[in-house]
PDB file of C-alpha atoms in Angstrom:
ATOM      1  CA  UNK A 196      83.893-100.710  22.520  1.00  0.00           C
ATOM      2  CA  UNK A 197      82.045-103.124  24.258  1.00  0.00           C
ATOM      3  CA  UNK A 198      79.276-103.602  26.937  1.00  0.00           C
ATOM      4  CA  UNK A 199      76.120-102.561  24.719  1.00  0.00           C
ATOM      5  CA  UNK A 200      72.602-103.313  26.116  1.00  0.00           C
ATOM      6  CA  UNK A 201      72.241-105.163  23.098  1.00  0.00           C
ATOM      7  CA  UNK A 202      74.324-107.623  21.648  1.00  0.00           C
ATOM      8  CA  UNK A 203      75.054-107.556  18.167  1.00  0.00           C
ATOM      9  CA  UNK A 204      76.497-111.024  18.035  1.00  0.00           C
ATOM     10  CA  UNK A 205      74.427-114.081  18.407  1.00  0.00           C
TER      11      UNK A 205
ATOM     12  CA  UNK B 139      78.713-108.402   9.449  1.00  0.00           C
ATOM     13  CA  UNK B 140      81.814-110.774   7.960  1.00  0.00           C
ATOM     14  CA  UNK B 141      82.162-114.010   6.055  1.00  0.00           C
ATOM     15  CA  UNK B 142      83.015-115.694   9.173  1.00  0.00           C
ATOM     16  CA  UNK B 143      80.465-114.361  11.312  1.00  0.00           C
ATOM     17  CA  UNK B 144      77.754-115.225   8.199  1.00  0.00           C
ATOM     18  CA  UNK B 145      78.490-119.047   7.938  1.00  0.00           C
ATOM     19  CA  UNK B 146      79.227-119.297  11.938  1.00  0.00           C
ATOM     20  CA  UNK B 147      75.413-118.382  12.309  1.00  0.00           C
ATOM     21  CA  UNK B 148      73.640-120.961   9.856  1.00  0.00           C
ATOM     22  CA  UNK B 149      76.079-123.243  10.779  1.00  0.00           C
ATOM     23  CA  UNK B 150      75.153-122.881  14.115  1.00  0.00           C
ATOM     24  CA  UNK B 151      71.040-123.201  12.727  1.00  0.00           C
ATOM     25  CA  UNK B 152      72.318-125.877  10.592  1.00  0.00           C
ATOM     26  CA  UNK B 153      73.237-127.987  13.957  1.00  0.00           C
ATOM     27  CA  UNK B 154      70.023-126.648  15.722  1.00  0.00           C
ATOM     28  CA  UNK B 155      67.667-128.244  12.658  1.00  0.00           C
ATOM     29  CA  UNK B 156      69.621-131.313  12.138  1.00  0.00           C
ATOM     30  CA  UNK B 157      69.086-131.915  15.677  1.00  0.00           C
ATOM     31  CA  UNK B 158      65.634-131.122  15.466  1.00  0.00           C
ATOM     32  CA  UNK B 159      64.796-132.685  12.353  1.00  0.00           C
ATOM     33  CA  UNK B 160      66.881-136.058  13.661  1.00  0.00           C
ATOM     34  CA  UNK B 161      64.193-136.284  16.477  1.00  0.00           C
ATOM     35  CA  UNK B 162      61.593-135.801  14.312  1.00  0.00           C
ATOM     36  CA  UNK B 163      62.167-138.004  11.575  1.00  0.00           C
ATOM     37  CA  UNK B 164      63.425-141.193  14.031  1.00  0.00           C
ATOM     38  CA  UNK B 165      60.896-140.208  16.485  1.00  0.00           C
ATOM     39  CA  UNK B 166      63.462-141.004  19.097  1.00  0.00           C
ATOM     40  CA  UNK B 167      66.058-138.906  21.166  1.00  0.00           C
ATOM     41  CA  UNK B 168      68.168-141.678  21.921  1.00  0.00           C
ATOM     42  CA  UNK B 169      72.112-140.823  22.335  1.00  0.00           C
ATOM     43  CA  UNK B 170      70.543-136.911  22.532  1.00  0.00           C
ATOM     44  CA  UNK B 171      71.670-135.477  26.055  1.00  0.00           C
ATOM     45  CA  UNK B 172      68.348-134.030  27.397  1.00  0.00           C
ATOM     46  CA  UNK B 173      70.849-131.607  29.871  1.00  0.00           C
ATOM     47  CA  UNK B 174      72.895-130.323  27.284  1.00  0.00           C
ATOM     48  CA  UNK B 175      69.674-128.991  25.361  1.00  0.00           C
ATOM     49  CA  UNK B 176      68.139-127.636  28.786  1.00  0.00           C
ATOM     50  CA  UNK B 177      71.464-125.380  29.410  1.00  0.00           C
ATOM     51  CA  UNK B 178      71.108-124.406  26.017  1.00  0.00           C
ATOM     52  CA  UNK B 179      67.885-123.266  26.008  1.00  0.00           C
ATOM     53  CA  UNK B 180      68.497-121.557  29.019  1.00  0.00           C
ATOM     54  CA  UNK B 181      71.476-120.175  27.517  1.00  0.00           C
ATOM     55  CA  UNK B 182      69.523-118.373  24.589  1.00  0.00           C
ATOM     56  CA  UNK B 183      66.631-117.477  27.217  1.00  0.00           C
ATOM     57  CA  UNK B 184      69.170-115.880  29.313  1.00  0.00           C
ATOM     58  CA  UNK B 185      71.302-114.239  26.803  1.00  0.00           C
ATOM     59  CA  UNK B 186      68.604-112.788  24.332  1.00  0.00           C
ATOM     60  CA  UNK B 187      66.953-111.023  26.961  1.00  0.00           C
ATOM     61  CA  UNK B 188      68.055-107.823  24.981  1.00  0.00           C
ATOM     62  CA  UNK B 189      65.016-109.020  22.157  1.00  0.00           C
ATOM     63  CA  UNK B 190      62.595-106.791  25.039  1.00  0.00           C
ATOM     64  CA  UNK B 191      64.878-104.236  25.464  1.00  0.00           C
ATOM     65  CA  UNK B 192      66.895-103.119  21.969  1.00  0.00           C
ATOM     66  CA  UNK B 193      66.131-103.633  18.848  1.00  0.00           C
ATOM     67  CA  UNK B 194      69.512-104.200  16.283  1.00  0.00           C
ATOM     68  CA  UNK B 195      68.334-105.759  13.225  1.00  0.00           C
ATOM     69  CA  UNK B 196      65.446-107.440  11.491  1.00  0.00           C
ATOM     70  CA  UNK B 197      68.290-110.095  11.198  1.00  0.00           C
ATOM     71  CA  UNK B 198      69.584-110.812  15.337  1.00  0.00           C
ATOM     72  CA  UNK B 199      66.196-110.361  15.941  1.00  0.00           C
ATOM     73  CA  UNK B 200      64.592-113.208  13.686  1.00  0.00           C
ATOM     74  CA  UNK B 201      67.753-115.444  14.533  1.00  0.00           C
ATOM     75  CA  UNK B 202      66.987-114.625  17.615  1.00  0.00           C
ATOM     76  CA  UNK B 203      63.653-115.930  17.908  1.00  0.00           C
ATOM     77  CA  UNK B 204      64.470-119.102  15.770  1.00  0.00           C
ATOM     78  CA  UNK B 205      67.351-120.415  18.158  1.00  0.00           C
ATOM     79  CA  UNK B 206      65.094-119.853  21.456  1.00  0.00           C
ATOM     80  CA  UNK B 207      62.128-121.347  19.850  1.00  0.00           C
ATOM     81  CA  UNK B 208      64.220-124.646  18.531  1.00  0.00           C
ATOM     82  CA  UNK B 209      65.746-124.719  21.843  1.00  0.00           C
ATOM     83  CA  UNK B 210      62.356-125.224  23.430  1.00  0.00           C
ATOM     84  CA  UNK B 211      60.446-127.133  20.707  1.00  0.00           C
ATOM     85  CA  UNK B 212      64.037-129.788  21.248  1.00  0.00           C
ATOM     86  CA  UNK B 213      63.728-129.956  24.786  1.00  0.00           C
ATOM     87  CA  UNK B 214      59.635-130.255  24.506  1.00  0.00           C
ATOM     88  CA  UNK B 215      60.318-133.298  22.217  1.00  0.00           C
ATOM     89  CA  UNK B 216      63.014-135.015  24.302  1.00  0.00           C
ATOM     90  CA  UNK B 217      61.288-134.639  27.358  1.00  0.00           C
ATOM     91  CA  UNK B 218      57.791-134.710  26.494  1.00  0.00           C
ATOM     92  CA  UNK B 219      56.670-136.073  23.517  1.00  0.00           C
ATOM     93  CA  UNK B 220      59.321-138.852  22.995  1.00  0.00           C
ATOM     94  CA  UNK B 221      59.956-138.986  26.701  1.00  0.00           C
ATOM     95  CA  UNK B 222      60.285-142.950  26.125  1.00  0.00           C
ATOM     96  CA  UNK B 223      62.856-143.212  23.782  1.00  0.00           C
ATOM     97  CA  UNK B 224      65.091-140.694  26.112  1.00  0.00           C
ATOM     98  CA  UNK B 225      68.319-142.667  27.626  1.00  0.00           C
ATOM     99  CA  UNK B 226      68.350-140.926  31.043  1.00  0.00           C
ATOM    100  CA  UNK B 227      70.619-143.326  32.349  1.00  0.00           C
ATOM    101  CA  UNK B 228      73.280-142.637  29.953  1.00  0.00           C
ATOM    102  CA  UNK B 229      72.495-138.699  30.788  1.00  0.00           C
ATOM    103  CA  UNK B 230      74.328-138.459  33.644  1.00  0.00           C
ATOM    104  CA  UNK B 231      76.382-135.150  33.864  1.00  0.00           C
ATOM    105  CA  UNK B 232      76.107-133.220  37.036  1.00  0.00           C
ATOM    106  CA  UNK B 233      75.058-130.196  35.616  1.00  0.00           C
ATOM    107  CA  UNK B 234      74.918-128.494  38.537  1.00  0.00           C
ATOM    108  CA  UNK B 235      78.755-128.606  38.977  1.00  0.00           C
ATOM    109  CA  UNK B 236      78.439-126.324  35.759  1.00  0.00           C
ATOM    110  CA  UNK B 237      75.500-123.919  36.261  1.00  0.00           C
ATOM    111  CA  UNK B 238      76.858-122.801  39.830  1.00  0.00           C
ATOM    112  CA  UNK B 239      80.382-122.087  39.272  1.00  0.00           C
ATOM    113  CA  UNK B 240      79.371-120.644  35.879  1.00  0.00           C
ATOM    114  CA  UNK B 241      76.723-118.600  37.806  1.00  0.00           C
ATOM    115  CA  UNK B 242      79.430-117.419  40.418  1.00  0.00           C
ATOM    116  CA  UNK B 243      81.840-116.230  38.031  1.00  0.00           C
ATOM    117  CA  UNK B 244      79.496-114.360  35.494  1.00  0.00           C
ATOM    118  CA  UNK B 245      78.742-112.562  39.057  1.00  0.00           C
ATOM    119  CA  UNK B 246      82.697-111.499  39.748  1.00  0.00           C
ATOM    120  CA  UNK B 247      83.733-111.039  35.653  1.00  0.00           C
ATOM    121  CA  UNK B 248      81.444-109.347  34.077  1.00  0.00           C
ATOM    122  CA  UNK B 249      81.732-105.673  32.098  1.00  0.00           C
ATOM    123  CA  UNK B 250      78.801-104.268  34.053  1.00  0.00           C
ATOM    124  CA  UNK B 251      77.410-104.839  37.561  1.00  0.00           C
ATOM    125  CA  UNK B 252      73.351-105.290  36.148  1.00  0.00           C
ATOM    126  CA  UNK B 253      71.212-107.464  35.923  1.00  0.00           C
ATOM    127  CA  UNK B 254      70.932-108.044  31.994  1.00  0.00           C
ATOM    128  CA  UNK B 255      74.561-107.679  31.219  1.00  0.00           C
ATOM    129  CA  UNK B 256      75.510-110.661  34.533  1.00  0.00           C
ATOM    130  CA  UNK B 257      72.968-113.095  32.379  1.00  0.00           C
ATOM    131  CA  UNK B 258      74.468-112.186  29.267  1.00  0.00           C
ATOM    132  CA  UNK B 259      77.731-113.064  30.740  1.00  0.00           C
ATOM    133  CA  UNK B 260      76.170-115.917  32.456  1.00  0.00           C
ATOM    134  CA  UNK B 261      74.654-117.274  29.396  1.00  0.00           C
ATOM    135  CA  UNK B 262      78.359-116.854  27.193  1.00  0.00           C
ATOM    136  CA  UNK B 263      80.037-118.392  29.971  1.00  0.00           C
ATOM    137  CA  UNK B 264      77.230-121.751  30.487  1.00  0.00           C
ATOM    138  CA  UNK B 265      77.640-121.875  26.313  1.00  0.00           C
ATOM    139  CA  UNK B 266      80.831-122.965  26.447  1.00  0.00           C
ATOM    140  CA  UNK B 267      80.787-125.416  28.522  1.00  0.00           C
ATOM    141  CA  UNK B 268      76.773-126.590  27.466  1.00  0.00           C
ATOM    142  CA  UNK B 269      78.348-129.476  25.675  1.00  0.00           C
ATOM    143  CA  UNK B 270      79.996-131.649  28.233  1.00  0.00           C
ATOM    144  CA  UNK B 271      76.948-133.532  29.076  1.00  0.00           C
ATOM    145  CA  UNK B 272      76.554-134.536  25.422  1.00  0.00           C
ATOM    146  CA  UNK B 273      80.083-135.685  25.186  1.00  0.00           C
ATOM    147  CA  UNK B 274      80.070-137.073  28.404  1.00  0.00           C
ATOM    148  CA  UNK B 275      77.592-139.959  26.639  1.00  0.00           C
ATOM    149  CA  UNK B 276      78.679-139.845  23.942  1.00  0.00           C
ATOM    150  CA  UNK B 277      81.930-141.365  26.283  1.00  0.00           C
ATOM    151  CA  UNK B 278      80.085-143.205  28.221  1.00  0.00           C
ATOM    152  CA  UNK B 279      77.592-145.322  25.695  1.00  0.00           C
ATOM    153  CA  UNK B 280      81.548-145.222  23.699  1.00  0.00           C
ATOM    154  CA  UNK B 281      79.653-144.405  20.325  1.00  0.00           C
ATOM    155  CA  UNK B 282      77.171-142.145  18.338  1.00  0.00           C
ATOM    156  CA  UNK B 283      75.127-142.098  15.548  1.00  0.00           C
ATOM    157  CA  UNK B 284      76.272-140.439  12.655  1.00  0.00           C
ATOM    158  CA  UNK B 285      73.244-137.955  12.559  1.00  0.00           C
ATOM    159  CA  UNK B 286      74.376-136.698  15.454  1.00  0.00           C
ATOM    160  CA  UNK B 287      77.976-136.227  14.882  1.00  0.00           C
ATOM    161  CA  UNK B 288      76.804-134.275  12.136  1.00  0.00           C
ATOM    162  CA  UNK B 289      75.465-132.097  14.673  1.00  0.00           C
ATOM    163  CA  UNK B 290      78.154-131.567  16.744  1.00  0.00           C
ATOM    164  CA  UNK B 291      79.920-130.843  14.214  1.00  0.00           C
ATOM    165  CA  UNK B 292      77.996-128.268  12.537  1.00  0.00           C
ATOM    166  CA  UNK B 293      78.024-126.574  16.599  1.00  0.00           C
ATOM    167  CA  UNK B 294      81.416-126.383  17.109  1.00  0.00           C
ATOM    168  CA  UNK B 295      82.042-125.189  13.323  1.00  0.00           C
ATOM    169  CA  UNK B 296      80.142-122.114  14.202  1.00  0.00           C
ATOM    170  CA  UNK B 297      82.178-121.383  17.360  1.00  0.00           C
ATOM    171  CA  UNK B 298      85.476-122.017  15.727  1.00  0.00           C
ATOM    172  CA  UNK B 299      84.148-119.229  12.758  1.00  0.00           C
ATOM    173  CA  UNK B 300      83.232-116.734  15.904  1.00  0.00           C
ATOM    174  CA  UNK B 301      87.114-116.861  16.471  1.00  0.00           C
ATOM    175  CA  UNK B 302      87.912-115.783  13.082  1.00  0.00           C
ATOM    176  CA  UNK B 303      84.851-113.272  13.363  1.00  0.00           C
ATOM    177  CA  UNK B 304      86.805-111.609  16.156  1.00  0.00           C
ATOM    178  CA  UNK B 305      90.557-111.659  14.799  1.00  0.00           C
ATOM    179  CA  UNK B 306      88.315-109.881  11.839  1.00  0.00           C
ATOM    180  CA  UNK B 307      86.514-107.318  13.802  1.00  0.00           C
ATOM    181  CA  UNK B 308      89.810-106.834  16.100  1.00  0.00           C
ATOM    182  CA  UNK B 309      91.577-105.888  12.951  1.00  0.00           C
ATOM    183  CA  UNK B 310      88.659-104.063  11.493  1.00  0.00           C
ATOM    184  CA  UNK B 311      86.500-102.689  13.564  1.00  0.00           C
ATOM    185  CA  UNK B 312      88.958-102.314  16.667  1.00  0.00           C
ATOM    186  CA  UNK B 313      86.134-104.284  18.220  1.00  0.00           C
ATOM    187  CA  UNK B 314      86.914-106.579  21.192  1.00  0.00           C
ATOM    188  CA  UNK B 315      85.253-108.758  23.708  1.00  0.00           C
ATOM    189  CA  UNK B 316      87.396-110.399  26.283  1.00  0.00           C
ATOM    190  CA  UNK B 317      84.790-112.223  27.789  1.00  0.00           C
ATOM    191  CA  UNK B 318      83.269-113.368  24.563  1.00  0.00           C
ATOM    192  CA  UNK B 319      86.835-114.519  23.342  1.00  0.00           C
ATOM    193  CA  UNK B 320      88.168-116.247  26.109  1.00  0.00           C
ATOM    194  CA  UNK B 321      84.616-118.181  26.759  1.00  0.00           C
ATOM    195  CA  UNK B 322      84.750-119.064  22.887  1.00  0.00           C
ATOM    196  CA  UNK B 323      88.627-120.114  22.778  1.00  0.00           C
ATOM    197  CA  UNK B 324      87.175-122.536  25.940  1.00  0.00           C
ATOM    198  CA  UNK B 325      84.490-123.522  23.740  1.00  0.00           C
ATOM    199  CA  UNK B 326      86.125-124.446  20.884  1.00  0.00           C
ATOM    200  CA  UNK B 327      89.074-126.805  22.785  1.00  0.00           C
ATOM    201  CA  UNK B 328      86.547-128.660  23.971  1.00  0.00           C
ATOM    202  CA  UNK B 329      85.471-129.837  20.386  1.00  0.00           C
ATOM    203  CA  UNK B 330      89.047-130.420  19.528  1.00  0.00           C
ATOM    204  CA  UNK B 331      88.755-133.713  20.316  1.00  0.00           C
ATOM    205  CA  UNK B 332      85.576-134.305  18.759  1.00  0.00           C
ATOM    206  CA  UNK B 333      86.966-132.529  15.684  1.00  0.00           C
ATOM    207  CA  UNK B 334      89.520-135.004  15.540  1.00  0.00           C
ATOM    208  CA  UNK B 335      87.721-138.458  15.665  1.00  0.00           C
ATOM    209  CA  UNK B 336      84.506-136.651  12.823  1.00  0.00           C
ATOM    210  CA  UNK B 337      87.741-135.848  10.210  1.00  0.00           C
ATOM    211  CA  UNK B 338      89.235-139.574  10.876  1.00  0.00           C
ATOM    212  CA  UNK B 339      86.650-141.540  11.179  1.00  0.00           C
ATOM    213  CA  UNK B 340      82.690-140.104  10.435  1.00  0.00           C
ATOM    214  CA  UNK B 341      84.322-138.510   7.185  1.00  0.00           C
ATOM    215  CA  UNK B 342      85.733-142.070   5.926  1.00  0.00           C
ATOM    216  CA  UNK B 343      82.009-143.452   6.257  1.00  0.00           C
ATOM    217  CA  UNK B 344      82.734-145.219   9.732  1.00  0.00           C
ATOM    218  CA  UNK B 345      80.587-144.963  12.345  1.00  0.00           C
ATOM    219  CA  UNK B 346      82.052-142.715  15.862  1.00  0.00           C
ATOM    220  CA  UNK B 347      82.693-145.425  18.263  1.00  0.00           C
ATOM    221  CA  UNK B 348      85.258-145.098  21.268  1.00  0.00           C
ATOM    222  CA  UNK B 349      87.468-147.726  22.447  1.00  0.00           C
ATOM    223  CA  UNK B 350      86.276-149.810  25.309  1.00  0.00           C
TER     224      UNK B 350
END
């Protein structure tokens, strides 16, 4: 799972 | 969110306020590499473009905000307000030998062809390699000042933890990020070195200096 519109990691 | 992940982040704010607060305090920016803090900035400008477009947490949004704003307000001191006491001289990395090769590649590996997701890449990709002009002076003058060792420690503490927050979430979460990873494992070599001479020497109360 990757390539979300936003990023949950800083 | 883990342990790792937790302490990576105010570690990472830790470095971004000692920096800050170094500047502040001496009223100088000498042995501060102006370039490194411009490709950061542009690193969190480019990256946290998502802040206009999804909203994940009162948390990565407020962190968020905080590490683009000290970005600026670092760069706004070094450049503006204690433009004297910078040591341009000293500061001089090609940084475009970075920011174009970096820029080509977020371009060809990316996980999406679009606009947001090739600066996101961009910006992971510029991170780890952000440094180099910083430890390029730091090379070149030979030395640093404590304060500022601190610093660099405290940054590449928090990208060391993001390794350990991924072994975590690969073993947890079946979460993983090759692009994140492999730019982070990058990241975190180059501090090796760095790593080394803050555990032998800044930790025994002597001051970084290089050999000639």
């Amino acid at each position: 799972e990757f390539n979300i519109y936003g990023h949950d990691e800083l | 969110m883990n342990i790792f992940r937790g302490i990576a982040d105010f570690s990472h704010l830790a470095a971004i306020i000692i920096l800050l607060h170094k500047i502040w305090k001496s009223r100088s920016c000498a042995g501060i590499s102006g370039k490194s803090q411009i490709l950061f900035a542009i690193v969190f400008t480019t990256r946290y473009l998502d802040l206009l477009t999804s909203f994940i947490s009162l948390y990565n949004t407020s962190m968020k905000v905080i590490y683009i704003s000290c970005s600026y307000a670092t760069v706004y001191l070094i450049y503006m307000k204690f433009r004297a006491t910078y040591d341009g001289n000293h500061d001089s990395f090609r940084v475009e030998f970075l920011v174009v090769p970096v820029g080509g590649l977020a371009v060809l590996i990316n996980h999406d062809f679009a606009l947001l997701e090739i600066l996101w890449t961009f910006s992971i990709y510029l991170e780890s390699v952000a440094i180099l002009p910083q430890l390029f002076m730091i090379s070149k003058t030979g030395e640093a000042e404590t304060i500022t060792t601190h610093y660099l420690f405290c940054l590449g503490l928090y990208r060391a933890l993001y390794l350990f927050n991924w072994i975590w979430r690969f073993y947890f979460e079946g979460f993983f990020d090759m692009i994140a990873i492999v730019a982070g494992l990058v990241q975190t070599v180059l501090y090796c070195d760095f790593f080394y001479l803050y555990v032998t020497k800044v930790l025994k109360g002597k001051k970084l200096s290089l050999p000639a």
